[in-house]
Coordinates of N, CA, C and O in Angstrom, one line a residue:
X30 N 88.5 -29.8 -33.9 CA 87.6 -30.5 -34.2 C 86.4 -30.4 -32.8 O 85.8 -30.5 -32.1
X31 N 85.3 -29.9 -34.1 CA 84.2 -29.7 -32.6 C 83.1 -31.5 -32.1 O 82.9 -32.1 -32.3
X32 N 82.7 -30.8 -31.2 CA 82.1 -31.9 -29.6 C 81.0 -30.7 -29.5 O 81.7 -30.5 -27.9
X33 N 80.2 -30.4 -29.2 CA 79.3 -30.3 -28.9 C 78.2 -31.1 -28.2 O 77.8 -31.9 -28.9
X34 N 78.1 -30.7 -26.2 CA 77.4 -31.9 -25.3 C 75.4 -31.4 -26.0 O 75.4 -30.7 -26.1
X35 N 75.4 -32.5 -25.9 CA 73.7 -32.2 -26.1 C 72.7 -33.5 -26.0 O 72.9 -34.7 -25.5
X36 N 71.6 -33.2 -24.8 CA 70.8 -34.1 -24.6 C 69.4 -34.2 -24.9 O 68.7 -33.0 -24.9
X37 N 68.5 -35.0 -25.5 CA 67.6 -35.5 -25.6 C 66.2 -36.3 -24.2 O 66.4 -37.0 -24.0
X38 N 65.3 -35.4 -24.7 CA 64.4 -36.3 -23.8 C 62.8 -35.5 -24.4 O 62.6 -35.1 -25.3
X39 N 62.0 -37.5 -24.2 CA 61.3 -37.1 -25.0 C 60.3 -36.8 -23.8 O 60.2 -36.5 -23.0
X40 N 58.9 -35.9 -24.8 CA 57.9 -35.3 -24.4 C 57.0 -36.0 -23.5 O 57.1 -37.3 -23.1
X41 N 56.4 -35.5 -22.6 CA 55.7 -36.2 -20.9 C 54.2 -37.1 -21.9 O 54.0 -36.9 -23.2
X42 N 53.9 -38.6 -21.4 CA 52.9 -38.7 -22.1 C 51.6 -38.1 -22.6 O 50.8 -37.6 -21.6
X43 N 50.6 -38.4 -23.4 CA 49.8 -38.1 -24.0 C 48.7 -39.4 -24.1 O 48.6 -40.1 -23.6
X44 N 47.4 -38.5 -23.9 CA 46.7 -39.8 -24.0 C 46.4 -40.3 -25.2 O 45.8 -42.1 -25.5
X45 N 46.9 -40.4 -26.6 CA 47.2 -41.3 -27.3 C 48.7 -41.6 -27.3 O 48.6 -43.0 -27.7
X46 N 49.9 -41.6 -26.5 CA 50.7 -42.5 -26.2 C 50.0 -44.0 -25.5 O 50.0 -44.8 -25.7
X47 N 48.9 -43.0 -24.5 CA 47.9 -44.3 -23.4 C 47.6 -45.7 -24.1 O 47.7 -47.1 -24.5
X48 N 47.4 -44.8 -25.5 CA 45.5 -45.7 -26.3 C 47.2 -46.5 -27.5 O 46.2 -47.1 -28.4
X49 N 48.3 -46.0 -27.6 CA 49.2 -46.7 -28.4 C 48.8 -46.1 -30.1 O 49.6 -46.8 -31.3
X50 N 47.8 -44.5 -29.8 CA 47.8 -43.9 -31.5 C 49.0 -43.3 -32.2 O 49.5 -42.7 -31.3
X51 N 49.5 -43.6 -32.9 CA 50.3 -42.8 -33.7 C 50.0 -40.8 -33.6 O 49.5 -40.9 -34.2
X52 N 51.6 -40.7 -33.4 CA 50.6 -39.1 -32.8 C 51.4 -38.5 -34.5 O 50.7 -37.4 -35.0
X53 N 52.7 -38.6 -34.6 CA 53.5 -37.9 -35.7 C 53.4 -36.3 -35.4 O 53.8 -35.9 -34.4
X54 N 52.6 -35.8 -36.3 CA 52.3 -34.1 -36.4 C 51.0 -33.9 -35.8 O 50.9 -32.3 -35.4
X55 N 49.8 -34.4 -35.4 CA 49.1 -33.8 -34.7 C 49.4 -33.3 -33.5 O 50.0 -33.9 -32.7
X56 N 48.5 -32.7 -33.4 CA 49.0 -31.5 -32.0 C 48.2 -31.7 -30.5 O 47.8 -30.9 -30.1
X57 N 48.7 -33.0 -30.2 CA 48.1 -33.7 -29.3 C 49.1 -32.7 -27.9 O 50.1 -32.6 -27.5
X58 N 47.9 -32.8 -26.8 CA 48.4 -32.3 -25.5 C 48.7 -33.2 -24.2 O 48.3 -34.5 -24.6
X59 N 49.3 -33.0 -23.6 CA 49.3 -33.4 -22.4 C 48.4 -34.6 -21.6 O 47.5 -33.5 -21.5
X60 N 47.9 -35.3 -21.2 CA 47.4 -36.1 -20.6 C 47.6 -35.3 -19.0 O 48.9 -34.9 -18.6
X61 N 46.1 -35.7 -17.9 CA 46.5 -35.1 -16.9 C 47.7 -36.2 -15.9 O 48.6 -35.6 -15.3
X62 N 48.0 -36.9 -16.4 CA 49.5 -38.3 -15.8 C 50.5 -37.3 -16.9 O 51.4 -37.5 -15.9
X63 N 50.8 -37.0 -17.4 CA 52.0 -36.2 -18.1 C 52.3 -35.2 -17.5 O 52.9 -34.7 -17.7
X64 N 51.5 -34.3 -17.2 CA 51.1 -33.1 -16.6 C 51.8 -33.5 -15.2 O 53.1 -32.8 -14.9
X65 N 51.5 -33.9 -14.7 CA 52.3 -34.3 -13.4 C 53.3 -35.2 -13.6 O 54.5 -34.2 -12.5
X66 N 53.4 -36.2 -14.6 CA 55.3 -36.4 -14.1 C 55.8 -35.4 -14.8 O 57.1 -34.9 -14.1
X67 N 55.7 -34.2 -16.1 CA 56.9 -33.6 -16.2 C 56.9 -32.6 -15.1 O 58.1 -32.4 -14.9
X68 N 56.6 -32.6 -14.5 CA 56.4 -31.8 -12.8 C 57.3 -32.0 -12.4 O 57.6 -31.8 -11.4
X69 N 57.3 -33.0 -12.1 CA 57.9 -33.8 -11.0 C 59.2 -34.1 -11.3 O 60.2 -34.2 -10.5
X70 N 59.6 -34.4 -12.9 CA 61.1 -34.4 -13.8 C 62.1 -33.3 -13.2 O 61.5 -31.7 -13.5
X71 N 63.2 -33.8 -13.1 CA 64.4 -33.1 -12.6 C 66.2 -32.7 -13.6 O 65.8 -34.3 -13.2
X72 N 66.2 -32.3 -14.3 CA 67.6 -32.8 -15.0 C 68.4 -33.2 -14.7 O 69.0 -32.2 -13.3
X73 N 69.1 -34.0 -14.9 CA 70.6 -34.0 -13.7 C 71.7 -33.2 -14.3 O 71.7 -32.9 -15.6
X74 N 72.6 -32.9 -13.3 CA 74.2 -32.0 -14.0 C 74.4 -33.5 -15.4 O 74.8 -34.2 -14.7
X75 N 75.1 -32.7 -16.3 CA 75.4 -31.0 -16.4 C 74.1 -30.4 -16.9 O 74.2 -29.1 -16.9
X76 N 73.0 -31.0 -17.7 CA 72.4 -30.3 -17.9 C 71.2 -29.7 -17.5 O 70.5 -29.0 -17.9
X77 N 71.0 -29.8 -16.2 CA 70.9 -28.8 -15.1 C 70.3 -27.0 -16.2 O 69.5 -26.2 -15.2
X78 N 72.1 -27.2 -15.9 CA 71.7 -25.5 -16.6 C 72.4 -25.2 -17.9 O 73.0 -24.3 -18.3
X79 N 71.6 -25.7 -19.1 CA 71.8 -25.8 -20.3 C 70.8 -25.4 -20.9 O 69.4 -25.4 -20.3
X80 N 71.0 -24.7 -21.8 CA 70.3 -23.8 -22.7 C 68.9 -24.9 -22.8 O 69.0 -25.9 -23.1
X81 N 67.0 -24.5 -23.1 CA 66.5 -25.6 -23.3 C 66.2 -25.2 -24.9 O 65.4 -23.8 -25.3
X82 N 65.3 -26.1 -25.5 CA 64.9 -25.9 -26.8 C 63.8 -26.6 -26.5 O 64.2 -28.3 -26.4
X83 N 63.2 -27.1 -27.7 CA 61.7 -27.8 -27.9 C 61.1 -27.8 -29.4 O 60.9 -26.9 -30.1
X84 N 60.6 -29.0 -29.7 CA 59.8 -28.8 -30.8 C 58.5 -27.8 -30.5 O 58.6 -27.8 -29.6
X85 N 58.3 -27.4 -31.4 CA 57.3 -27.2 -32.0 C 55.7 -27.3 -31.1 O 54.9 -26.3 -31.0
X86 N 55.6 -29.0 -31.4 CA 53.9 -29.2 -30.9 C 54.4 -28.8 -29.6 O 54.8 -29.1 -28.9
X87 N 52.7 -28.9 -29.0 CA 52.3 -28.7 -27.5 C 52.7 -29.6 -26.1 O 52.9 -29.4 -25.4
X88 N 52.3 -31.1 -26.9 CA 53.2 -32.1 -26.1 C 53.9 -32.0 -25.2 O 54.9 -32.2 -24.5
X89 N 55.4 -31.3 -26.5 CA 57.0 -31.3 -25.8 C 57.1 -29.5 -25.3 O 57.8 -29.8 -24.6
X90 N 56.0 -29.0 -26.1 CA 56.3 -27.7 -25.7 C 56.1 -27.6 -23.8 O 56.6 -27.2 -22.7
X91 N 55.3 -28.1 -23.5 CA 54.2 -28.0 -22.2 C 55.5 -28.7 -21.4 O 55.9 -28.5 -20.2
X92 N 56.5 -30.3 -21.4 CA 56.7 -30.9 -20.9 C 57.9 -29.8 -20.5 O 58.6 -29.6 -19.9
X93 N 59.0 -29.3 -21.9 CA 60.3 -28.5 -21.3 C 59.1 -27.4 -20.6 O 60.2 -27.1 -19.7
X94 N 58.2 -26.6 -20.5 CA 57.8 -26.0 -19.9 C 58.4 -26.3 -18.4 O 58.1 -25.2 -16.9
X95 N 57.4 -27.1 -18.6 CA 57.3 -28.0 -16.5 C 58.5 -28.8 -16.1 O 58.6 -28.4 -14.5
X96 N 59.2 -28.9 -16.8 CA 60.6 -29.9 -16.0 C 61.3 -28.2 -15.8 O 61.7 -27.5 -16.5
X97 N 61.7 -28.3 -14.5 CA 62.1 -27.1 -14.1 C 62.0 -26.0 -14.8 O 62.5 -25.2 -15.5
X98 N 60.5 -25.6 -14.1 CA 59.9 -24.2 -15.4 C 61.0 -22.6 -15.0 O 60.1 -22.0 -15.7
X99 N 61.9 -22.6 -14.1 CA 62.3 -21.5 -14.2 C 63.2 -20.7 -16.1 O 63.4 -19.6 -15.6
X100 N 63.0 -22.0 -16.8 CA 64.5 -22.2 -17.3 C 63.5 -21.7 -18.8 O 62.1 -22.0 -19.3
X101 N 63.9 -20.6 -19.7 CA 63.3 -20.2 -20.9 C 63.1 -21.5 -22.1 O 64.6 -22.1 -21.8
X102 N 62.4 -21.5 -22.7 CA 62.4 -22.8 -23.5 C 62.1 -21.8 -25.1 O 61.7 -21.3 -25.2
X103 N 63.2 -22.2 -26.0 CA 63.3 -21.6 -27.7 C 62.6 -23.0 -28.1 O 63.2 -24.0 -28.1
X104 N 61.5 -23.0 -29.2 CA 60.9 -23.4 -30.4 C 62.1 -23.7 -31.4 O 63.0 -22.8 -32.5
X105 N 62.3 -25.2 -32.0 CA 63.1 -25.4 -33.3 C 62.2 -26.5 -33.6 O 62.3 -27.7 -33.6
X106 N 61.7 -26.4 -35.0 CA 60.8 -27.0 -35.5 C 61.9 -28.1 -36.3 O 60.9 -29.3 -36.4
X107 N 62.9 -28.1 -35.9 CA 64.1 -29.7 -36.5 C 63.8 -30.7 -35.6 O 63.6 -31.8 -35.9
X108 N 63.2 -30.0 -34.6 CA 63.1 -31.1 -33.4 C 61.7 -31.9 -33.3 O 61.0 -32.6 -32.5
X109 N 60.8 -31.4 -34.4 CA 59.4 -31.8 -34.2 C 59.2 -33.6 -34.6 O 60.0 -33.7 -35.1
X110 N 58.3 -34.1 -34.1 CA 58.3 -35.7 -34.9 C 57.7 -35.6 -36.0 O 57.5 -34.8 -36.8
X111 N 58.2 -37.2 -36.5 CA 58.1 -37.6 -37.7 C 56.9 -37.3 -38.2 O 55.3 -37.9 -37.6
X112 N 56.3 -37.3 -39.8 CA 55.1 -37.1 -40.4 C 54.6 -38.5 -39.9 O 55.7 -39.1 -41.1
X113 N 53.5 -38.7 -39.5 CA 53.3 -40.2 -40.2 C 51.9 -40.0 -41.4 O 51.2 -41.1 -41.4
X114 N 51.9 -39.0 -41.3 CA 50.4 -38.8 -42.9 C 49.3 -39.2 -42.7 O 49.0 -38.9 -41.6
X115 N 49.0 -40.0 -43.3 CA 47.8 -40.4 -43.5 C 47.7 -41.4 -42.2 O 46.0 -41.6 -42.2
X116 N 48.4 -42.2 -41.3 CA 48.6 -43.2 -40.7 C 48.3 -42.7 -39.2 O 47.8 -42.8 -38.1
X117 N 48.3 -41.0 -38.8 CA 47.8 -40.9 -37.8 C 46.7 -40.7 -37.2 O 45.7 -40.4 -37.4
X118 N 46.7 -41.2 -35.7 CA 45.5 -41.2 -34.8 C 45.3 -43.1 -35.0 O 44.4 -43.3 -34.2
X119 N 45.9 -43.6 -35.5 CA 46.0 -44.8 -35.7 C 47.0 -45.9 -35.0 O 47.8 -45.8 -34.7
X120 N 46.3 -46.6 -34.7 CA 47.3 -48.0 -34.0 C 48.0 -48.4 -34.8 O 47.3 -48.7 -35.8
X121 N 49.5 -49.1 -34.6 CA 50.3 -50.2 -35.4 C 49.3 -51.4 -35.4 O 48.8 -51.4 -36.6
X122 N 48.3 -52.1 -35.1 CA 47.8 -53.0 -34.5 C 46.3 -52.7 -35.9 O 46.3 -53.8 -36.5
X123 N 45.6 -51.4 -35.7 CA 44.8 -51.9 -37.2 C 45.6 -51.5 -37.8 O 44.5 -51.5 -38.8
X124 N 46.3 -50.7 -38.7 CA 47.5 -50.3 -39.5 C 48.3 -51.9 -39.9 O 47.5 -52.6 -41.1
X125 N 48.3 -52.8 -39.5 CA 48.5 -54.1 -39.6 C 47.3 -55.3 -40.2 O 47.5 -55.2 -41.2
X126 N 46.4 -55.0 -39.4 CA 44.9 -55.8 -39.8 C 44.2 -55.5 -40.9 O 43.3 -56.1 -41.5
X127 N 44.5 -53.8 -41.1 CA 43.8 -53.4 -42.7 C 44.7 -52.7 -43.6 O 44.2 -52.7 -44.6
X128 N 46.0 -52.8 -43.5 CA 46.8 -52.3 -44.8 C 47.1 -53.3 -45.2 O 47.9 -53.1 -46.8
X129 N 47.0 -54.7 -44.7 CA 47.8 -56.1 -45.3 C 48.9 -55.6 -46.4 O 49.8 -55.7 -45.5
X130 N 49.9 -56.4 -46.8 CA 50.4 -56.3 -47.9 C 51.1 -54.7 -47.7 O 52.4 -54.6 -47.8
X131 N 50.8 -53.5 -48.1 CA 51.3 -52.6 -48.2 C 51.5 -52.0 -47.1 O 52.8 -51.2 -47.4
X132 N 51.3 -52.2 -45.6 CA 51.9 -51.8 -44.5 C 53.0 -52.9 -44.0 O 53.6 -51.8 -43.4
X133 N 52.5 -54.1 -44.3 CA 54.1 -54.9 -44.0 C 55.1 -54.6 -44.7 O 56.8 -54.4 -44.7
X134 N 54.7 -54.2 -45.9 CA 56.1 -54.1 -46.9 C 56.5 -52.3 -46.2 O 58.2 -52.5 -46.1
X135 N 56.1 -51.4 -46.1 CA 56.3 -50.0 -45.7 C 57.2 -50.5 -44.4 O 57.8 -50.0 -43.7
X136 N 57.0 -51.5 -43.0 CA 57.3 -51.2 -42.1 C 58.7 -52.5 -41.9 O 59.7 -52.2 -41.5
X137 N 58.7 -52.8 -43.1 CA 59.7 -53.8 -43.6 C 61.6 -52.8 -44.4 O 62.2 -53.7 -45.0
X138 N 60.7 -51.6 -44.5 CA 61.3 -51.2 -45.3 C 62.8 -49.8 -44.6 O 63.7 -49.2 -44.8
X139 N 62.4 -50.1 -43.2 CA 63.5 -49.5 -42.4 C 63.6 -48.2 -42.1 O 62.8 -47.4 -42.2
X140 N 64.8 -47.7 -42.4 CA 65.2 -46.5 -42.5 C 64.0 -45.5 -43.5 O 63.2 -44.5 -43.7
X141 N 63.3 -46.2 -44.4 CA 62.9 -46.1 -45.8 C 61.4 -46.2 -45.5 O 60.4 -46.3 -46.3
X142 N 61.0 -46.7 -44.4 CA 59.7 -46.5 -43.8 C 59.1 -45.5 -44.3 O 59.8 -44.3 -43.9
X143 N 58.3 -45.1 -45.0 CA 57.5 -43.9 -45.6 C 55.4 -43.7 -45.8 O 55.4 -44.5 -46.3
X144 N 55.6 -43.3 -44.8 CA 53.8 -43.3 -44.3 C 53.9 -42.4 -45.7 O 54.0 -41.4 -45.8
X145 N 52.1 -42.8 -46.2 CA 51.8 -41.5 -47.0 C 51.7 -40.4 -46.7 O 50.8 -40.7 -45.7
X146 N 51.5 -39.6 -47.6 CA 51.9 -37.8 -46.5 C 53.2 -37.9 -46.0 O 52.6 -36.7 -45.6
X147 N 53.9 -38.8 -45.5 CA 54.8 -38.0 -44.4 C 56.0 -38.5 -44.7 O 56.3 -38.0 -45.5
X148 N 56.6 -38.7 -43.3 CA 58.2 -38.4 -43.6 C 58.9 -39.8 -42.7 O 58.0 -41.0 -42.3
X149 N 59.9 -40.0 -44.3 CA 60.7 -41.4 -43.9 C 60.8 -41.2 -42.4 O 62.2 -40.2 -42.4
X150 N 62.0 -42.0 -41.4 CA 63.7 -42.2 -40.6 C 63.8 -41.1 -41.5 O 65.0 -40.5 -40.7
X151 N 65.0 -42.0 -42.8 CA 65.9 -41.3 -42.9 C 65.4 -39.1 -43.3 O 66.5 -38.9 -43.3
X152 N 64.8 -38.9 -43.8 CA 64.1 -37.6 -44.0 C 64.2 -37.6 -42.4 O 65.1 -35.9 -42.4
X153 N 64.0 -37.7 -41.7 CA 63.6 -37.1 -40.1 C 65.3 -37.3 -40.1 O 65.5 -36.5 -39.3
X154 N 65.7 -38.0 -40.0 CA 67.3 -38.6 -40.0 C 68.2 -37.6 -40.6 O 69.0 -36.6 -39.1
X155 N 68.3 -37.1 -41.6 CA 68.3 -35.8 -42.0 C 68.2 -35.1 -41.8 O 69.7 -33.5 -41.5
X156 N 66.9 -34.5 -41.3 CA 66.3 -33.2 -40.2 C 67.5 -33.2 -39.1 O 67.6 -32.1 -38.4
X157 N 67.7 -34.2 -38.4 CA 68.0 -33.7 -37.1 C 69.7 -33.8 -37.2 O 70.0 -33.3 -36.4
X158 N 70.5 -34.7 -38.0 CA 71.8 -34.2 -38.5 C 71.8 -32.2 -39.0 O 72.7 -32.1 -37.8
X159 N 71.3 -32.1 -39.3 CA 71.8 -30.8 -39.9 C 71.1 -29.6 -38.4 O 71.9 -29.1 -38.1
X160 N 70.4 -30.0 -38.1 CA 70.2 -29.0 -36.2 C 71.2 -29.3 -35.6 O 71.6 -28.6 -35.2
X161 N 71.6 -30.7 -35.5 CA 73.0 -30.9 -35.0 C 73.8 -30.2 -34.9 O 74.7 -29.9 -34.7
X162 N 74.4 -29.8 -36.6 CA 75.2 -29.3 -36.8 C 75.4 -28.3 -36.6 O 76.4 -27.2 -36.9
X163 N 74.1 -27.8 -36.4 CA 74.2 -25.9 -36.1 C 74.2 -25.4 -34.4 O 74.3 -24.2 -34.3
X164 N 74.4 -27.0 -33.4 CA 74.9 -26.0 -32.3 C 75.8 -26.3 -32.2 O 77.3 -26.0 -32.2
X165 N 76.2 -24.7 -31.6 CA 77.5 -24.0 -30.6 C 77.8 -23.8 -29.4 O 78.1 -23.9 -28.8
X166 N 76.0 -24.1 -28.6 CA 76.3 -24.4 -26.9 C 75.7 -25.9 -26.8 O 75.4 -25.9 -27.0
X167 N 76.1 -26.2 -25.4 CA 75.5 -27.6 -25.2 C 74.1 -27.0 -25.0 O 73.5 -25.8 -24.3
X168 N 73.0 -28.1 -25.2 CA 71.4 -27.9 -24.9 C 70.5 -28.8 -24.5 O 70.7 -29.9 -24.8
X169 N 69.6 -28.7 -24.0 CA 68.7 -29.9 -23.7 C 67.4 -29.8 -24.6 O 67.0 -28.8 -24.5
X170 N 67.2 -30.8 -25.1 CA 66.1 -30.5 -26.0 C 64.6 -31.6 -26.2 O 65.3 -32.7 -25.9
X171 N 64.0 -31.2 -26.0 CA 62.3 -32.2 -25.7 C 61.7 -32.3 -27.1 O 61.3 -31.2 -28.8
X172 N 62.1 -33.8 -27.2 CA 61.3 -33.7 -29.2 C 60.3 -34.8 -28.5 O 59.5 -35.5 -28.0
X173 N 60.2 -35.9 -29.6 CA 59.7 -37.3 -29.6 C 60.2 -38.7 -30.4 O 61.6 -38.6 -30.6
X174 N 59.5 -39.7 -29.8 CA 59.9 -41.2 -29.5 C 60.3 -41.1 -31.3 O 61.5 -41.8 -31.9
X175 N 59.5 -41.0 -32.5 CA 60.1 -41.2 -33.9 C 61.9 -40.3 -34.2 O 62.9 -41.5 -34.5
X176 N 61.6 -39.3 -33.5 CA 62.4 -38.5 -33.8 C 63.9 -38.6 -33.0 O 65.3 -39.1 -33.9
X177 N 63.5 -39.2 -32.1 CA 64.6 -39.9 -31.1 C 65.5 -40.9 -31.6 O 66.3 -41.1 -31.7
X178 N 64.6 -42.0 -32.1 CA 64.8 -42.8 -32.7 C 65.7 -42.7 -34.2 O 66.9 -43.2 -33.9
X179 N 65.5 -41.7 -34.9 CA 65.9 -41.3 -35.9 C 67.6 -40.9 -35.6 O 68.4 -41.3 -36.4
X180 N 67.7 -40.1 -34.4 CA 68.9 -39.5 -34.1 C 69.5 -40.7 -33.8 O 70.9 -40.9 -33.8
X181 N 69.2 -41.8 -32.9 CA 69.7 -43.1 -32.5 C 70.5 -43.5 -33.5 O 71.6 -44.4 -33.8
X182 N 69.6 -44.1 -35.2 CA 70.3 -44.8 -36.5 C 70.9 -43.5 -36.4 O 72.3 -44.1 -37.2
X183 N 71.4 -42.5 -36.7 CA 72.3 -42.1 -36.3 C 73.7 -41.7 -35.9 O 74.6 -41.8 -37.0
X184 N 73.4 -42.1 -34.9 CA 74.5 -42.1 -34.1 C 75.1 -43.3 -33.7 O 76.4 -43.7 -33.8
X185 N 74.3 -44.0 -34.7 CA 74.3 -46.1 -34.6 C 74.8 -46.6 -35.6 O 75.7 -47.7 -35.7
X186 N 74.4 -45.7 -36.9 CA 74.1 -46.5 -38.1 C 73.4 -47.7 -38.3 O 72.6 -48.4 -39.0
X187 N 72.5 -47.9 -37.0 CA 70.9 -49.0 -37.3 C 70.3 -48.4 -38.8 O 69.8 -47.5 -38.7
X188 N 70.2 -49.7 -39.1 CA 69.3 -49.6 -40.2 C 67.7 -49.3 -39.7 O 66.7 -49.6 -40.9
X189 N 67.8 -49.4 -38.7 CA 66.0 -49.5 -38.4 C 65.7 -50.9 -38.6 O 63.9 -50.0 -39.1
X190 N 66.4 -51.7 -38.6 CA 65.8 -53.0 -39.2 C 65.6 -54.0 -38.1 O 66.7 -54.1 -37.2
X191 N 65.4 -54.5 -37.4 CA 65.2 -55.4 -36.3 C 65.3 -54.7 -35.1 O 65.1 -53.8 -35.0
X192 N 65.9 -54.9 -34.3 CA 65.6 -54.5 -32.4 C 67.0 -53.0 -32.8 O 67.6 -53.2 -33.1
X193 N 66.5 -52.4 -32.0 CA 67.9 -51.1 -32.1 C 68.8 -51.6 -30.8 O 68.6 -52.1 -30.5
X194 N 70.1 -50.6 -31.4 CA 71.2 -51.7 -30.8 C 70.9 -51.1 -29.4 O 72.3 -51.7 -29.0
X195 N 70.1 -50.3 -28.9 CA 70.4 -49.8 -27.2 C 68.7 -49.5 -27.1 O 68.0 -48.5 -27.9
X196 N 68.4 -50.4 -26.0 CA 67.2 -49.8 -25.5 C 67.1 -48.2 -25.0 O 67.5 -48.1 -24.0
X197 N 65.9 -47.7 -25.2 CA 65.6 -47.2 -25.0 C 64.9 -46.9 -23.4 O 63.3 -47.1 -23.7
X198 N 64.5 -45.8 -22.1 CA 63.6 -45.6 -21.6 C 63.2 -44.3 -21.8 O 63.8 -43.0 -21.7
X199 N 62.0 -43.9 -22.1 CA 61.8 -43.0 -22.3 C 60.9 -41.6 -21.8 O 60.7 -40.8 -21.6
X200 N 61.4 -42.2 -19.7 CA 61.2 -41.5 -19.2 C 62.7 -41.0 -18.7 O 62.9 -40.2 -17.2
X201 N 63.5 -41.3 -19.3 CA 64.9 -40.7 -19.0 C 65.6 -39.3 -19.8 O 64.8 -39.0 -20.9
X202 N 66.8 -39.0 -20.1 CA 67.5 -38.2 -20.1 C 68.9 -38.7 -21.3 O 69.3 -40.2 -20.7
X203 N 68.6 -38.5 -22.5 CA 69.5 -39.3 -23.6 C 70.7 -38.3 -24.0 O 70.8 -37.4 -24.4
X204 N 72.6 -38.8 -23.4 CA 73.4 -37.0 -23.9 C 73.7 -37.9 -25.1 O 74.1 -39.3 -25.3
X205 N 74.3 -37.2 -26.2 CA 74.7 -37.4 -27.3 C 75.9 -36.0 -27.6 O 75.9 -35.2 -27.0
X206 N 77.1 -36.4 -28.5 CA 77.8 -35.6 -28.6 C 77.8 -34.7 -30.0 O 77.8 -36.0 -31.1
X207 N 77.6 -33.5 -30.6 CA 77.2 -33.1 -31.9 C 79.0 -32.7 -32.3 O 79.4 -32.2 -31.7
X208 N 79.9 -33.6 -33.5 CA 80.5 -33.2 -34.1 C 80.2 -32.8 -35.5 O 79.5 -32.1 -35.8
X209 N 81.5 -32.8 -36.3 CA 81.5 -31.3 -37.9 C 80.6 -32.4 -38.8 O 80.7 -33.8 -38.3
X210 N 80.2 -32.0 -39.8 CA 79.1 -32.2 -40.7 C 77.8 -32.9 -40.1 O 78.1 -33.8 -40.9
X211 N 77.7 -32.5 -39.0 CA 76.4 -33.3 -38.8 C 76.3 -34.3 -38.4 O 75.5 -34.9 -37.6
X212 N 78.0 -35.1 -37.7 CA 78.0 -36.0 -36.9 C 77.3 -36.3 -36.1 O 77.7 -35.4 -35.0
X213 N 77.1 -37.4 -35.4 CA 76.5 -37.5 -33.5 C 77.0 -38.5 -33.3 O 77.0 -40.2 -33.7
X214 N 77.1 -38.7 -31.9 CA 77.8 -40.0 -31.1 C 76.9 -39.4 -29.8 O 76.5 -39.1 -29.9
X215 N 76.8 -41.1 -29.4 CA 76.6 -41.4 -28.2 C 77.5 -41.2 -27.0 O 78.6 -41.7 -26.8
X216 N 76.7 -40.3 -26.1 CA 77.7 -39.8 -24.9 C 76.9 -41.0 -23.7 O 78.0 -42.0 -22.9
X217 N 76.1 -40.5 -23.1 CA 75.2 -41.2 -21.9 C 74.0 -41.9 -22.9 O 73.3 -40.5 -23.1
X218 N 73.1 -43.3 -22.6 CA 71.9 -43.1 -22.2 C 71.2 -43.5 -20.9 O 71.8 -43.8 -19.7
X219 N 69.6 -43.3 -21.4 CA 69.1 -43.4 -20.1 C 69.8 -43.4 -18.8 O 69.3 -43.7 -17.6
X220 N 69.6 -42.0 -18.2 CA 70.2 -41.1 -17.2 C 68.9 -40.8 -17.2 O 68.0 -39.9 -17.0
X221 N 68.8 -41.4 -15.5 CA 67.6 -41.2 -14.6 C 67.3 -39.3 -14.5 O 68.2 -38.7 -14.2
X222 N 65.7 -39.2 -15.1 CA 65.2 -37.8 -14.4 C 65.4 -38.0 -12.9 O 64.6 -38.0 -12.5
X223 N 65.7 -37.1 -11.7 CA 65.7 -36.6 -10.4 C 64.5 -36.5 -9.9 O 64.0 -35.0 -11.1
X224 N 63.7 -36.8 -9.2 CA 62.5 -36.2 -8.9 C 62.7 -35.5 -7.4 O 63.5 -36.3 -7.0

């Protein structure tokens, strides 16, 4: 039975993170604080020696380059953030204030939350399941919050309604195991990045 370990790291902070704006596929860069944070991060063993992958979005690529910069980074588009379509650039507070019942219904859809012109968590989960099914060696992948939440849903069966089954610290590394047929299980969550 196939069991390939991998670890996920969310990119370091951006100005849009600080403002609470949905980034999605908008290609924002790291803030000065994000650059400084990523330079301090060090991957714990055994991940420090694993192959590096990154989403193609610059905030993830730059994070991957800055965390122990001697390792080469390969780009995999399946690690990209979930698209928030026309809602990108807005805060959830703004969307709740202006979106009325339509936005409330979208929020209540769980895995089928589907922004206009965007991607649902269910679609992101299928994309990441396919990605995990192709892993042949341990990797560290730098990705994004909604994408990592979709992978958590894949690993736990969470329907994305209510609180997640595990609280993720976005400044930590999260270890999973890829199995046959795109199945994923949790190994360890919230492993601190040494500095």
